[in-house]
Short mmCIF file of C-alpha atoms in Angstrom, two decimals:
data_model
loop_
_atom_site.label_atom_id
_atom_site.label_comp_id
_atom_site.label_asym_id
_atom_site.label_seq_id
_atom_site.Cartn_x
_atom_site.Cartn_y
_atom_site.Cartn_z
CA MET A 6 60.13 20.85 83.37
CA SER A 7 61.27 20.86 79.73
CA LEU A 8 62.08 17.53 78.14
CA HIS A 9 65.33 18.86 76.64
CA ASP A 10 67.83 21.41 77.90
CA ASP A 11 67.49 23.53 74.75
CA GLU A 12 63.78 22.96 74.15
CA VAL A 13 61.77 25.65 72.37
CA VAL A 14 58.34 26.04 73.98
CA SER A 15 55.27 26.80 71.88
CA THR A 16 51.92 28.11 73.10
CA PRO A 17 48.42 28.38 71.61
CA ASP A 18 48.88 32.16 71.34
CA LEU A 19 52.10 31.73 69.34
CA VAL A 20 50.41 29.26 67.00
CA ARG A 21 47.41 31.56 66.62
CA ARG A 22 49.66 34.45 65.57
CA LEU A 23 51.69 32.34 63.14
CA VAL A 24 48.58 30.89 61.51
CA ALA A 25 46.95 34.32 61.18
CA GLU A 26 50.08 35.76 59.57
CA GLN A 27 50.97 32.92 57.22
CA PHE A 28 47.68 31.10 56.56
CA PRO A 29 44.87 33.67 56.80
CA GLN A 30 42.36 31.14 55.44
CA TRP A 31 42.54 29.44 58.86
CA ALA A 32 42.85 32.60 60.98
CA GLY A 33 39.34 32.27 62.39
CA LEU A 34 39.77 28.72 63.65
CA PRO A 35 40.29 28.18 67.38
CA VAL A 36 43.72 26.98 68.52
CA THR A 37 43.78 24.66 71.52
CA GLN A 38 46.37 22.49 73.20
CA GLY A 39 46.50 19.18 71.39
CA PRO A 40 47.42 15.71 72.60
CA ALA A 41 50.70 15.20 74.37
CA GLY A 42 53.50 15.24 71.82
CA GLY A 43 56.46 12.93 71.76
CA THR A 44 60.11 13.74 72.14
CA ASP A 45 60.33 16.39 69.44
CA HIS A 46 57.02 18.24 68.75
CA HIS A 47 54.36 20.25 70.55
CA LEU A 48 50.89 19.60 69.11
CA PHE A 49 47.91 21.95 68.80
CA ARG A 50 44.39 21.48 67.45
CA LEU A 51 43.41 23.98 64.77
CA GLY A 52 39.66 23.85 64.52
CA ASP A 53 38.17 20.37 64.33
CA GLU A 54 39.98 19.02 61.29
CA LEU A 55 43.59 20.22 61.52
CA LEU A 56 46.64 19.72 63.71
CA VAL A 57 49.66 22.04 64.06
CA ARG A 58 53.02 20.39 64.73
CA MET A 59 55.64 22.69 66.28
CA PRO A 60 59.19 21.32 66.62
CA LYS A 61 60.50 21.62 70.16
CA ILE A 62 64.14 20.82 69.43
CA ALA A 63 66.61 21.62 66.64
CA TRP A 64 66.99 17.99 65.54
CA ALA A 65 63.31 18.03 64.46
CA GLN A 66 63.46 21.24 62.45
CA ASP A 67 63.67 19.51 59.06
CA GLN A 68 60.70 17.21 59.56
CA ALA A 69 58.05 19.59 58.22
CA GLY A 70 59.86 19.84 54.90
CA SER A 71 60.60 16.11 54.83
CA ASP A 72 56.96 15.23 55.46
CA ALA A 73 55.80 17.61 52.74
CA ARG A 74 58.21 16.09 50.25
CA TRP A 75 57.95 12.36 50.96
CA LEU A 76 54.55 11.58 52.48
CA PRO A 77 52.62 12.51 49.31
CA ARG A 78 54.86 10.04 47.47
CA LEU A 79 54.32 7.23 49.97
CA ALA A 80 50.63 7.74 50.78
CA PRO A 81 49.09 6.29 47.58
CA HIS A 82 50.88 2.97 48.13
CA LEU A 83 49.99 2.40 51.77
CA PRO A 84 46.88 0.88 53.35
CA LEU A 85 46.53 3.53 56.08
CA ARG A 86 45.96 7.26 55.72
CA LEU A 87 49.10 9.32 56.34
CA PRO A 88 49.36 12.78 57.96
CA VAL A 89 50.32 14.47 54.68
CA PRO A 90 50.87 18.17 55.46
CA GLU A 91 48.26 20.64 54.32
CA ALA A 92 50.81 23.43 54.64
CA VAL A 93 54.32 24.15 55.89
CA GLY A 94 54.90 27.30 57.91
CA GLU A 95 58.06 29.35 58.12
CA PRO A 96 59.89 30.68 61.20
CA GLY A 97 58.34 33.79 62.67
CA GLU A 98 57.09 35.55 65.81
CA GLY A 99 60.35 34.52 67.47
CA PHE A 100 59.87 30.84 66.64
CA PRO A 101 63.02 29.56 64.88
CA PHE A 102 61.83 26.45 62.99
CA ARG A 103 59.62 25.47 60.08
CA TRP A 104 56.36 23.91 61.25
CA SER A 105 53.43 22.12 59.66
CA VAL A 106 49.66 21.92 59.50
CA THR A 107 48.36 18.39 58.97
CA PRO A 108 44.94 16.75 58.95
CA TRP A 109 43.55 15.71 62.31
CA LEU A 110 43.46 11.91 62.14
CA ASP A 111 41.19 10.01 64.50
CA GLY A 112 42.44 7.28 66.78
CA ALA A 113 44.37 6.82 70.00
CA SER A 114 47.65 5.17 70.88
CA PRO A 115 46.80 1.63 71.99
CA ALA A 116 48.06 0.05 75.15
CA VAL A 117 50.61 -2.73 74.77
CA GLY A 118 48.82 -5.99 74.00
CA ALA A 119 45.47 -4.25 73.39
CA LEU A 120 45.20 -4.33 69.60
CA GLY A 121 44.46 -7.97 68.81
CA THR A 122 45.79 -10.17 66.03
CA ALA A 123 43.80 -8.52 63.23
CA ALA A 124 45.35 -5.11 63.93
CA ALA A 125 48.77 -6.73 64.38
CA ARG A 126 48.47 -8.23 60.89
CA GLN A 127 47.23 -4.87 59.60
CA LEU A 128 50.31 -3.08 60.91
CA GLY A 129 52.56 -5.82 59.50
CA GLU A 130 50.94 -5.37 56.10
CA PHE A 131 51.59 -1.64 56.36
CA VAL A 132 55.29 -2.29 57.06
CA ALA A 133 55.47 -4.71 54.13
CA ALA A 134 53.68 -2.25 51.83
CA LEU A 135 56.36 0.37 52.51
CA ARG A 136 58.86 -2.00 50.92
CA THR A 137 56.94 -1.95 47.62
CA VAL A 138 57.48 1.79 47.04
CA SER A 139 60.27 2.78 44.67
CA THR A 140 63.30 4.17 46.49
CA GLU A 141 64.59 6.13 43.50
CA GLY A 142 65.90 9.48 44.72
CA ALA A 143 64.89 8.75 48.30
CA PRO A 144 66.96 9.79 51.34
CA VAL A 145 69.29 6.99 52.46
CA LYS A 146 69.81 6.52 56.18
CA ASP A 147 73.32 7.44 57.26
CA GLY A 148 75.49 8.04 60.31
CA THR A 149 73.98 6.27 63.30
CA SER A 150 70.32 6.84 62.43
CA ARG A 151 67.87 3.96 62.54
CA GLY A 152 68.21 1.77 59.49
CA VAL A 153 71.99 1.85 59.08
CA PRO A 154 74.06 -1.28 59.84
CA LEU A 155 73.53 -2.18 63.49
CA ALA A 156 77.27 -2.38 64.13
CA ARG A 157 77.51 1.41 63.84
CA LEU A 158 75.50 1.68 67.08
CA ASP A 159 77.68 -0.78 69.02
CA ASP A 160 79.64 1.78 71.01
CA ASP A 161 76.53 3.82 71.85
CA VAL A 162 74.53 0.80 72.99
CA ARG A 163 77.31 -0.61 75.17
CA ALA A 164 77.91 2.80 76.73
CA ALA A 165 74.19 3.13 77.50
CA ILE A 166 74.09 -0.36 79.02
CA THR A 167 76.88 0.67 81.36
CA GLU A 168 75.25 4.02 82.16
CA SER A 169 71.92 2.32 82.91
CA GLY A 170 73.51 0.44 85.79
CA THR A 171 71.10 -1.64 87.87
CA ARG A 172 68.06 -0.30 86.02
CA ILE A 173 68.50 -3.23 83.61
CA ASP A 174 70.09 -6.67 83.61
CA GLY A 175 73.26 -5.57 81.84
CA ARG A 176 74.58 -9.07 81.24
CA ALA A 177 71.32 -10.29 79.67
CA VAL A 178 70.95 -7.15 77.56
CA THR A 179 74.53 -7.44 76.31
CA LYS A 180 73.88 -11.07 75.35
CA ALA A 181 70.76 -10.08 73.40
CA TRP A 182 72.67 -7.24 71.72
CA ASP A 183 75.52 -9.57 70.73
CA GLN A 184 72.98 -11.97 69.26
CA ALA A 185 71.47 -9.19 67.13
CA LEU A 186 74.91 -8.13 65.93
CA ALA A 187 75.60 -11.73 64.87
CA ALA A 188 72.69 -11.70 62.41
CA ARG A 189 73.53 -11.19 58.76
CA PRO A 190 73.44 -7.49 57.86
CA ALA A 191 70.70 -6.34 55.51
CA THR A 192 71.53 -6.71 51.83
CA ASP A 193 68.36 -5.03 50.57
CA LYS A 194 67.33 -1.52 51.61
CA TYR A 195 63.76 -0.24 51.59
CA TRP A 196 61.64 2.67 52.74
CA ILE A 197 61.21 2.57 56.51
CA HIS A 198 59.23 4.66 58.97
CA GLY A 199 62.03 4.31 61.51
CA ASP A 200 60.11 5.04 64.73
CA LEU A 201 57.14 2.71 65.12
CA LEU A 202 56.83 3.14 68.88
CA PRO A 203 53.37 2.83 70.48
CA GLY A 204 52.91 6.60 70.63
CA ASN A 205 53.19 6.79 66.84
CA LEU A 206 50.47 4.21 66.21
CA LEU A 207 46.81 5.24 66.25
CA ALA A 208 43.93 2.78 66.39
CA ASP A 209 40.17 2.89 66.83
CA GLY A 210 37.81 0.01 67.51
CA GLY A 211 40.52 -2.61 67.23
CA ARG A 212 41.70 -1.37 63.84
CA MET A 213 44.76 0.66 62.93
CA THR A 214 43.82 4.11 61.63
CA THR A 215 47.18 5.73 60.91
CA VAL A 216 50.89 5.86 61.62
CA ILE A 217 52.17 9.29 62.62
CA ASP A 218 55.50 11.07 63.24
CA TRP A 219 57.57 10.35 60.14
CA GLY A 220 60.73 12.07 61.33
CA GLY A 221 62.74 8.88 60.85
CA VAL A 222 61.60 8.16 57.29
CA GLY A 223 64.20 7.07 54.76
CA VAL A 224 65.75 4.08 53.06
CA GLY A 225 67.54 1.54 55.20
CA ASP A 226 67.42 -1.81 56.96
CA PRO A 227 63.77 -2.96 56.95
CA ALA A 228 64.32 -4.66 60.30
CA ALA A 229 64.13 -1.22 61.95
CA ASP A 230 60.36 -1.34 61.36
CA LEU A 231 59.95 -4.66 63.17
CA ILE A 232 60.22 -3.07 66.61
CA PRO A 233 56.43 -3.18 67.30
CA ALA A 234 56.91 -6.91 67.85
CA TRP A 235 58.50 -6.07 71.22
CA THR A 236 57.15 -2.58 71.91
CA GLN A 237 53.47 -3.17 71.08
CA PHE A 238 52.68 -6.88 70.76
CA THR A 239 52.91 -10.06 72.79
CA GLY A 240 52.03 -13.70 72.20
CA ALA A 241 49.68 -14.34 69.27
CA GLU A 242 49.74 -10.65 68.28
CA ARG A 243 53.51 -10.78 67.93
CA ALA A 244 53.31 -13.91 65.79
CA ALA A 245 50.66 -12.34 63.55
CA PHE A 246 52.73 -9.20 63.13
CA ARG A 247 55.85 -11.22 62.33
CA ALA A 248 54.10 -13.25 59.65
CA SER A 249 52.78 -10.23 57.78
CA ALA A 250 55.67 -7.81 58.39
CA THR A 251 58.37 -10.20 57.16
CA GLU A 252 56.38 -11.41 54.14
CA GLY A 253 58.62 -11.27 51.07
CA LEU A 254 61.88 -10.58 52.88
CA THR A 255 64.82 -12.65 51.63
CA ASP A 256 66.25 -12.93 55.16
CA PRO A 257 63.26 -13.07 57.54
CA ASP A 258 65.05 -14.82 60.40
CA ASP A 259 68.08 -12.53 60.32
CA ALA A 260 65.80 -9.51 59.96
CA TRP A 261 63.92 -10.64 63.05
CA GLU A 262 67.15 -10.76 65.05
CA ARG A 263 68.13 -7.33 63.76
CA GLY A 264 64.67 -6.12 64.75
CA ARG A 265 65.40 -7.19 68.31
CA GLY A 266 68.61 -5.20 68.02
CA TRP A 267 66.82 -2.09 66.77
CA THR A 268 64.43 -2.32 69.70
CA LEU A 269 67.41 -2.35 72.04
CA VAL A 270 69.03 0.59 70.22
CA GLN A 271 65.96 2.73 70.87
CA ALA A 272 65.22 1.58 74.38
CA VAL A 273 68.72 1.24 75.85
CA ILE A 274 69.98 4.59 74.58
CA ALA A 275 66.78 6.35 75.67
CA LEU A 276 66.77 4.92 79.18
CA PRO A 277 69.52 6.99 80.86
CA TYR A 278 68.63 10.14 78.89
CA TYR A 279 64.95 10.13 79.88
CA TRP A 280 65.27 8.62 83.36
CA ASP A 281 64.76 11.97 85.09
CA ARG A 282 63.40 13.99 82.16
CA TRP A 283 60.46 11.71 81.31
CA PRO A 284 60.13 8.88 83.85
CA ALA A 285 57.11 7.26 82.17
CA PHE A 286 59.00 6.99 78.88
CA ALA A 287 62.01 5.57 80.71
CA ARG A 288 59.82 2.92 82.34
CA GLY A 289 58.50 2.05 78.90
CA SER A 290 62.08 1.62 77.74
CA GLN A 291 62.70 -0.80 80.59
CA GLU A 292 59.65 -2.81 79.56
CA ARG A 293 60.81 -2.94 75.93
CA ILE A 294 64.25 -4.11 76.96
CA ALA A 295 62.72 -6.81 79.13
CA ALA A 296 60.50 -7.95 76.24
CA VAL A 297 63.54 -8.40 73.97
CA VAL A 298 65.53 -10.23 76.62
CA ALA A 299 62.61 -12.57 77.36
CA ASP A 300 61.89 -13.39 73.71
#
């Protein structure tokens, strides 16, 4: 079953043909199914050192170009290696979107609560380091994308709470959402990743190795990058992440409340959409909602 109604499916044979046509220097490398992708890309290994990212949905079609433009600018300032594209491919062989070839970066997505305080601090330092990069000429978050004022998502969140029905405690979630909306809006805007869910974090041996999937990158409310506090960490890990991730913010307490709100934005809106399409992801959304409500 496809994840989206209008999903474009990619196969190793398609990738092999596109690589041979557009990047002959890699034509001899084997193409194999890669790790499970997220909501918007199919992934394929290209040899031992490369990864091909094929958009599966129209909303992801600009990410290859965005990554090629912005990740080289961000990478020198950040303490983790980024998946800076080696090449960007063009539509072809019936495939309608631009696609990318990136380095294969080692690591695996950690289970919730499995990283430890050192890695939690490490990720917080990564989030804080993003805020040190100049935003001159950078894309500013707009519409209802992550990083805009939370109030713009009010209608969508309340509608999703209603649609979720008994799958969540609607009264408790609404209370938590109202509390996030009551926090002071962000006055300073910074670079944000915008989608720091567990599947976009890679770690090895208790250390963070990289942060992947930069489709939400842009300049906006830094609280949007605090969501690992409730999606990845608990207890002492959460406290360690909070201390390092909010270092230097002028409004750390308000940002923390907005971070709870951004976690709800992602989880509550995703829950009814993915309930039948991707049950495991929907269950994860329920767990993230419960973590916010309990905090």
